[in-house]
Amino acid sequence: KAIAGLNSLLDKKRLSMYFCIEGKHRDHIMQNIYRDGYDGQNIWIDFRDISLADQFPATVSTAGDRTIPPGTHYHSSIDYQNGRDFFRLQYTHEGMGRIVYRNPDGTRDIYDLGVEKCVFIPRIQNFEYFNPDDCCWNFIYINFRGEFAERVFTELLTKGPVHTFRKDSDCVAEFQNLLHLGLHRNLDSCDLKKITCGILTELQKACRQKDSSSEDDFQREAADWIQKHYREATVQGMAEHFGLTEKYF
């Protein structure tokens, strides 16, 4: 019933009526753009002036494109532990990074974030980033808020925190569209909600299409990996390679 309601809400006409009621004043464009860090190419777009007042059904607070130098310990768990009220998506364009989840029971889950890997980080999660010594790590990140964001992240995270999206996929096109429009200051709160819901809908659709694919294909892929790495294969290694949890395997 909830999914049916959301699909109805995301219908183009209903979006137009809900977000941009004809005749009402549209918010002024208020996003702030910052450049810093590695070679001055790190971009951070702050939408909070237009997004925090009304977060229903979903919106984006900040987004950006970052390049992390080789060997950098980027963020520690202290930076992002409890109290953050956003859901974070991070998509690797080039290079590779690593994220370490620190669980309440003292265990750790480690995931390698290579090219085309997308990690989904819930609101309450202690973690650290690491970057290998021999390469840079370039990624897009988007911080979501709102009920619809929570629903989609919850669904995605049941399959594990790391998913793969091709660079030419609709999901990645939506990420890039958000950054493009944000950099050109072409977004108000109405537009931002539309784009946010478009991104989340594409993510949800991609997740469900992945579910409907043949389990046999995945089993063959896993079997091939074991055959190639049988001397050193471990459950942890498989989990890191396929972006799933050790419990899954």
mmCIF file of C-alpha atoms in Angstrom:
data_model
loop_
_atom_site.group_PDB
_atom_site.id
_atom_site.type_symbol
_atom_site.label_atom_id
_atom_site.label_comp_id
_atom_site.label_asym_id
_atom_site.label_seq_id
_atom_site.Cartn_x
_atom_site.Cartn_y
_atom_site.Cartn_z
ATOM 1 C CA LYS A 1 0.000 0.000 0.000
ATOM 2 C CA ALA A 2 2.858 2.390 0.852
ATOM 3 C CA ILE A 3 4.665 1.660 -2.438
ATOM 4 C CA ALA A 4 1.452 2.176 -4.395
ATOM 5 C CA GLY A 5 0.976 5.508 -2.657
ATOM 6 C CA LEU A 6 4.508 6.625 -3.451
ATOM 7 C CA ASN A 7 4.176 5.581 -7.091
ATOM 8 C CA SER A 8 1.004 7.621 -7.280
ATOM 9 C CA LEU A 9 2.752 10.604 -5.684
ATOM 10 C CA LEU A 10 5.607 10.359 -8.156
ATOM 11 C CA ASP A 11 3.288 10.548 -11.154
ATOM 12 C CA LYS A 12 4.334 13.617 -13.161
ATOM 13 C CA LYS A 13 1.020 15.413 -12.847
ATOM 14 C CA ARG A 14 0.802 14.798 -9.124
ATOM 15 C CA LEU A 15 4.400 15.942 -8.652
ATOM 16 C CA SER A 16 3.618 19.112 -10.534
ATOM 17 C CA MET A 17 0.527 19.747 -8.429
ATOM 18 C CA TYR A 18 2.193 18.912 -5.098
ATOM 19 C CA PHE A 19 5.556 20.621 -5.506
ATOM 20 C CA CYS A 20 4.734 23.550 -7.790
ATOM 21 C CA ILE A 21 1.130 24.614 -7.312
ATOM 22 C CA GLU A 22 0.358 26.990 -10.158
ATOM 23 C CA GLY A 23 0.217 30.609 -9.109
ATOM 24 C CA LYS A 24 2.247 30.184 -5.930
ATOM 25 C CA HIS A 25 5.602 31.838 -5.473
ATOM 26 C CA ARG A 26 8.590 29.563 -6.149
ATOM 27 C CA ASP A 27 11.553 29.755 -3.753
ATOM 28 C CA HIS A 28 14.557 31.816 -4.746
ATOM 29 C CA ILE A 29 17.635 29.914 -5.850
ATOM 30 C CA MET A 30 19.840 29.679 -2.770
ATOM 31 C CA GLN A 31 22.399 26.883 -3.205
ATOM 32 C CA ASN A 32 25.994 27.727 -2.302
ATOM 33 C CA ILE A 33 28.940 26.309 -4.235
ATOM 34 C CA TYR A 34 32.411 25.709 -2.776
ATOM 35 C CA ARG A 35 35.682 24.520 -4.284
ATOM 36 C CA ASP A 36 38.551 23.239 -2.170
ATOM 37 C CA GLY A 37 40.943 20.393 -1.472
ATOM 38 C CA TYR A 38 42.796 18.321 -4.022
ATOM 39 C CA ASP A 39 44.072 20.636 -6.804
ATOM 40 C CA GLY A 40 41.102 22.908 -6.099
ATOM 41 C CA GLN A 41 38.835 20.499 -7.960
ATOM 42 C CA ASN A 42 36.703 19.290 -5.063
ATOM 43 C CA ILE A 43 33.176 20.645 -5.428
ATOM 44 C CA TRP A 44 30.636 20.914 -2.633
ATOM 45 C CA ILE A 45 27.090 22.165 -3.312
ATOM 46 C CA ASP A 46 25.108 23.197 -0.250
ATOM 47 C CA PHE A 47 21.338 23.072 -0.818
ATOM 48 C CA ARG A 48 20.377 23.448 2.844
ATOM 49 C CA ASP A 49 19.004 26.978 2.487
ATOM 50 C CA ILE A 50 16.266 25.636 0.185
ATOM 51 C CA SER A 51 15.902 22.035 1.389
ATOM 52 C CA LEU A 52 15.709 21.882 5.175
ATOM 53 C CA ALA A 53 12.437 23.698 5.743
ATOM 54 C CA ASP A 54 10.337 21.033 3.999
ATOM 55 C CA GLN A 55 11.838 17.564 3.543
ATOM 56 C CA PHE A 56 8.698 15.671 2.448
ATOM 57 C CA PRO A 57 8.757 13.354 0.592
ATOM 58 C CA ALA A 58 12.521 13.728 0.023
ATOM 59 C CA THR A 59 15.201 16.280 -0.694
ATOM 60 C CA VAL A 60 18.999 16.688 -0.884
ATOM 61 C CA SER A 61 20.934 18.735 1.669
ATOM 62 C CA THR A 62 24.432 18.585 0.144
ATOM 63 C CA ALA A 63 26.164 16.959 -2.825
ATOM 64 C CA GLY A 64 29.573 17.084 -4.417
ATOM 65 C CA ASP A 65 32.412 15.616 -6.441
ATOM 66 C CA ARG A 66 35.624 14.846 -4.532
ATOM 67 C CA THR A 67 39.082 13.524 -5.332
ATOM 68 C CA ILE A 68 41.052 12.079 -2.416
ATOM 69 C CA PRO A 69 44.885 11.858 -2.736
ATOM 70 C CA PRO A 70 46.664 8.490 -2.419
ATOM 71 C CA GLY A 71 47.118 7.106 1.088
ATOM 72 C CA THR A 72 44.642 9.435 2.758
ATOM 73 C CA HIS A 73 42.655 8.455 5.850
ATOM 74 C CA TYR A 74 39.710 10.595 4.839
ATOM 75 C CA HIS A 75 36.905 10.552 7.423
ATOM 76 C CA SER A 76 36.800 8.809 10.780
ATOM 77 C CA SER A 77 33.753 7.358 12.469
ATOM 78 C CA ILE A 78 33.696 10.344 14.826
ATOM 79 C CA ASP A 79 32.748 12.599 11.921
ATOM 80 C CA TYR A 80 29.673 10.674 10.878
ATOM 81 C CA GLN A 81 28.485 8.699 13.858
ATOM 82 C CA ASN A 82 25.035 8.987 15.501
ATOM 83 C CA GLY A 83 23.199 12.277 15.265
ATOM 84 C CA ARG A 84 23.504 12.807 11.526
ATOM 85 C CA ASP A 85 20.019 12.934 10.054
ATOM 86 C CA PHE A 86 20.834 12.242 6.406
ATOM 87 C CA PHE A 87 21.296 9.161 4.233
ATOM 88 C CA ARG A 88 24.528 9.190 2.226
ATOM 89 C CA LEU A 89 25.167 7.806 -1.255
ATOM 90 C CA GLN A 90 28.705 7.660 -2.622
ATOM 91 C CA TYR A 91 29.553 6.547 -6.190
ATOM 92 C CA THR A 92 33.126 5.849 -7.350
ATOM 93 C CA HIS A 93 34.077 7.310 -10.744
ATOM 94 C CA GLU A 94 37.814 6.591 -10.718
ATOM 95 C CA GLY A 95 40.351 4.895 -8.479
ATOM 96 C CA MET A 96 39.377 2.945 -5.401
ATOM 97 C CA GLY A 97 38.636 3.526 -1.748
ATOM 98 C CA ARG A 98 37.681 1.388 1.211
ATOM 99 C CA ILE A 99 35.009 1.823 3.854
ATOM 100 C CA VAL A 100 35.118 0.083 7.229
ATOM 101 C CA TYR A 101 31.878 -0.258 9.197
ATOM 102 C CA ARG A 102 32.342 -0.503 12.955
ATOM 103 C CA ASN A 103 29.435 -2.428 14.442
ATOM 104 C CA PRO A 104 28.058 -2.124 17.994
ATOM 105 C CA ASP A 105 29.221 -5.667 18.819
ATOM 106 C CA GLY A 106 32.831 -4.756 18.037
ATOM 107 C CA THR A 107 32.980 -6.491 14.646
ATOM 108 C CA ARG A 108 33.967 -4.755 11.422
ATOM 109 C CA ASP A 109 32.638 -5.037 7.872
ATOM 110 C CA ILE A 110 35.105 -3.983 5.156
ATOM 111 C CA TYR A 111 34.093 -3.046 1.608
ATOM 112 C CA ASP A 112 36.315 -2.079 -1.326
ATOM 113 C CA LEU A 113 34.780 0.702 -3.405
ATOM 114 C CA GLY A 114 36.145 0.361 -6.919
ATOM 115 C CA VAL A 115 34.943 1.976 -10.135
ATOM 116 C CA GLU A 116 31.130 1.877 -10.574
ATOM 117 C CA LYS A 117 30.616 0.829 -6.946
ATOM 118 C CA CYS A 118 28.003 2.776 -4.980
ATOM 119 C CA VAL A 119 27.852 2.620 -1.186
ATOM 120 C CA PHE A 120 24.701 3.506 0.771
ATOM 121 C CA ILE A 121 25.299 4.714 4.331
ATOM 122 C CA PRO A 122 22.369 4.874 6.785
ATOM 123 C CA ARG A 123 21.934 7.616 9.352
ATOM 124 C CA ILE A 124 23.273 5.654 12.315
ATOM 125 C CA GLN A 125 26.478 3.945 11.262
ATOM 126 C CA ASN A 126 30.026 4.318 12.555
ATOM 127 C CA PHE A 127 32.538 4.060 9.745
ATOM 128 C CA GLU A 128 35.918 5.121 8.402
ATOM 129 C CA TYR A 129 37.219 5.768 4.882
ATOM 130 C CA PHE A 130 40.632 4.731 3.635
ATOM 131 C CA ASN A 131 42.324 5.340 0.316
ATOM 132 C CA PRO A 132 45.049 3.018 -1.082
ATOM 133 C CA ASP A 133 48.584 4.343 -1.199
ATOM 134 C CA ASP A 134 48.917 3.931 -4.959
ATOM 135 C CA CYS A 135 45.888 5.728 -6.451
ATOM 136 C CA CYS A 136 43.526 8.667 -6.114
ATOM 137 C CA TRP A 137 39.858 8.138 -5.341
ATOM 138 C CA ASN A 138 37.248 10.209 -7.198
ATOM 139 C CA PHE A 139 33.596 9.951 -6.222
ATOM 140 C CA ILE A 140 30.225 11.672 -6.273
ATOM 141 C CA TYR A 141 28.334 11.942 -2.995
ATOM 142 C CA ILE A 142 24.733 12.935 -2.257
ATOM 143 C CA ASN A 143 23.157 13.389 1.183
ATOM 144 C CA PHE A 144 19.401 12.732 1.256
ATOM 145 C CA ARG A 145 16.712 13.574 3.793
ATOM 146 C CA GLY A 146 13.034 12.723 4.028
ATOM 147 C CA GLU A 147 10.595 9.841 4.357
ATOM 148 C CA PHE A 148 10.963 8.574 0.786
ATOM 149 C CA ALA A 149 14.767 8.563 1.102
ATOM 150 C CA GLU A 150 14.486 6.470 4.266
ATOM 151 C CA ARG A 151 12.203 3.960 2.561
ATOM 152 C CA VAL A 152 14.465 3.528 -0.476
ATOM 153 C CA PHE A 153 17.665 3.261 1.580
ATOM 154 C CA THR A 154 16.018 0.685 3.844
ATOM 155 C CA GLU A 155 15.111 -1.408 0.797
ATOM 156 C CA LEU A 156 18.572 -1.090 -0.757
ATOM 157 C CA LEU A 157 20.373 -1.917 2.475
ATOM 158 C CA THR A 158 18.542 -5.237 2.823
ATOM 159 C CA LYS A 159 20.708 -6.362 -0.138
ATOM 160 C CA GLY A 160 23.904 -4.943 1.387
ATOM 161 C CA PRO A 161 25.473 -1.475 1.498
ATOM 162 C CA VAL A 162 27.387 -1.714 -1.805
ATOM 163 C CA HIS A 163 25.744 -1.905 -5.242
ATOM 164 C CA THR A 164 27.125 -1.649 -8.778
ATOM 165 C CA PHE A 165 25.806 0.850 -11.349
ATOM 166 C CA ARG A 166 27.325 1.212 -14.801
ATOM 167 C CA LYS A 167 28.541 4.684 -15.726
ATOM 168 C CA ASP A 168 25.971 4.812 -18.547
ATOM 169 C CA SER A 169 23.070 3.761 -16.284
ATOM 170 C CA ASP A 170 20.015 5.928 -15.648
ATOM 171 C CA CYS A 171 20.950 6.151 -11.959
ATOM 172 C CA VAL A 172 24.366 7.689 -12.668
ATOM 173 C CA ALA A 173 22.820 10.037 -15.239
ATOM 174 C CA GLU A 174 20.499 11.291 -12.490
ATOM 175 C CA PHE A 175 23.467 11.860 -10.122
ATOM 176 C CA GLN A 176 25.264 13.899 -12.786
ATOM 177 C CA ASN A 177 22.140 15.864 -13.657
ATOM 178 C CA LEU A 178 21.789 16.989 -10.047
ATOM 179 C CA LEU A 179 25.396 18.231 -9.956
ATOM 180 C CA HIS A 180 25.088 19.901 -13.365
ATOM 181 C CA LEU A 181 21.960 21.857 -12.447
ATOM 182 C CA GLY A 182 23.309 22.664 -8.990
ATOM 183 C CA LEU A 183 26.538 24.084 -10.405
ATOM 184 C CA HIS A 184 24.550 26.263 -12.801
ATOM 185 C CA ARG A 185 22.319 27.440 -9.915
ATOM 186 C CA ASN A 186 19.232 26.306 -11.812
ATOM 187 C CA LEU A 187 17.421 24.696 -8.886
ATOM 188 C CA ASP A 188 14.838 25.929 -6.420
ATOM 189 C CA SER A 189 13.217 23.791 -3.696
ATOM 190 C CA CYS A 190 10.521 22.564 -6.091
ATOM 191 C CA ASP A 191 13.054 21.447 -8.722
ATOM 192 C CA LEU A 192 15.286 19.908 -6.061
ATOM 193 C CA LYS A 193 12.470 17.710 -4.751
ATOM 194 C CA LYS A 194 11.592 16.543 -8.261
ATOM 195 C CA ILE A 195 15.185 15.575 -9.026
ATOM 196 C CA THR A 196 15.632 13.942 -5.617
ATOM 197 C CA CYS A 197 12.546 11.771 -6.102
ATOM 198 C CA GLY A 198 13.732 10.935 -9.622
ATOM 199 C CA ILE A 199 17.086 9.714 -8.293
ATOM 200 C CA LEU A 200 15.469 7.643 -5.544
ATOM 201 C CA THR A 201 12.934 6.138 -7.952
ATOM 202 C CA GLU A 202 15.713 5.083 -10.350
ATOM 203 C CA LEU A 203 17.656 3.513 -7.465
ATOM 204 C CA GLN A 204 14.572 1.631 -6.313
ATOM 205 C CA LYS A 205 13.865 0.417 -9.840
ATOM 206 C CA ALA A 206 17.457 -0.734 -10.364
ATOM 207 C CA CYS A 207 17.382 -2.625 -7.067
ATOM 208 C CA ARG A 208 14.172 -4.437 -8.003
ATOM 209 C CA GLN A 209 15.431 -5.289 -11.483
ATOM 210 C CA LYS A 210 18.512 -6.804 -9.899
ATOM 211 C CA ASP A 211 16.259 -8.903 -7.659
ATOM 212 C CA SER A 212 14.357 -10.231 -10.662
ATOM 213 C CA SER A 213 17.513 -11.384 -12.484
ATOM 214 C CA SER A 214 18.391 -15.056 -12.442
ATOM 215 C CA GLU A 215 19.916 -16.344 -9.209
ATOM 216 C CA ASP A 216 21.704 -18.925 -11.354
ATOM 217 C CA ASP A 217 23.762 -16.152 -12.996
ATOM 218 C CA PHE A 218 24.994 -14.951 -9.627
ATOM 219 C CA GLN A 219 25.763 -18.489 -8.471
ATOM 220 C CA ARG A 220 27.824 -19.081 -11.613
ATOM 221 C CA GLU A 221 29.690 -15.807 -11.075
ATOM 222 C CA ALA A 222 30.407 -16.715 -7.445
ATOM 223 C CA ALA A 223 31.533 -20.212 -8.445
ATOM 224 C CA ASP A 224 33.883 -18.774 -11.084
ATOM 225 C CA TRP A 225 35.389 -16.407 -8.506
ATOM 226 C CA ILE A 226 35.975 -19.273 -6.061
ATOM 227 C CA GLN A 227 37.599 -21.353 -8.780
ATOM 228 C CA LYS A 228 39.981 -18.529 -9.673
ATOM 229 C CA HIS A 229 40.843 -17.736 -6.062
ATOM 230 C CA TYR A 230 40.368 -21.072 -4.324
ATOM 231 C CA ARG A 231 43.838 -21.055 -2.727
ATOM 232 C CA GLU A 232 43.236 -17.812 -0.824
ATOM 233 C CA ALA A 233 39.406 -17.501 -0.958
ATOM 234 C CA THR A 234 37.643 -16.475 2.268
ATOM 235 C CA VAL A 235 34.079 -15.545 3.123
ATOM 236 C CA GLN A 236 35.276 -12.030 3.938
ATOM 237 C CA GLY A 237 37.032 -11.800 0.573
ATOM 238 C CA MET A 238 33.886 -12.859 -1.279
ATOM 239 C CA ALA A 239 31.789 -10.363 0.646
ATOM 240 C CA GLU A 240 34.176 -7.517 -0.238
ATOM 241 C CA HIS A 241 34.347 -8.554 -3.910
ATOM 242 C CA PHE A 242 30.588 -8.840 -4.436
ATOM 243 C CA GLY A 243 29.602 -5.967 -2.144
ATOM 244 C CA LEU A 244 27.482 -8.146 0.128
ATOM 245 C CA THR A 245 27.681 -9.044 3.797
ATOM 246 C CA GLU A 246 29.592 -12.031 5.177
ATOM 247 C CA LYS A 247 26.318 -13.296 6.647
ATOM 248 C CA TYR A 248 24.891 -13.530 3.131
ATOM 249 C CA PHE A 249 27.569 -15.991 2.091
#
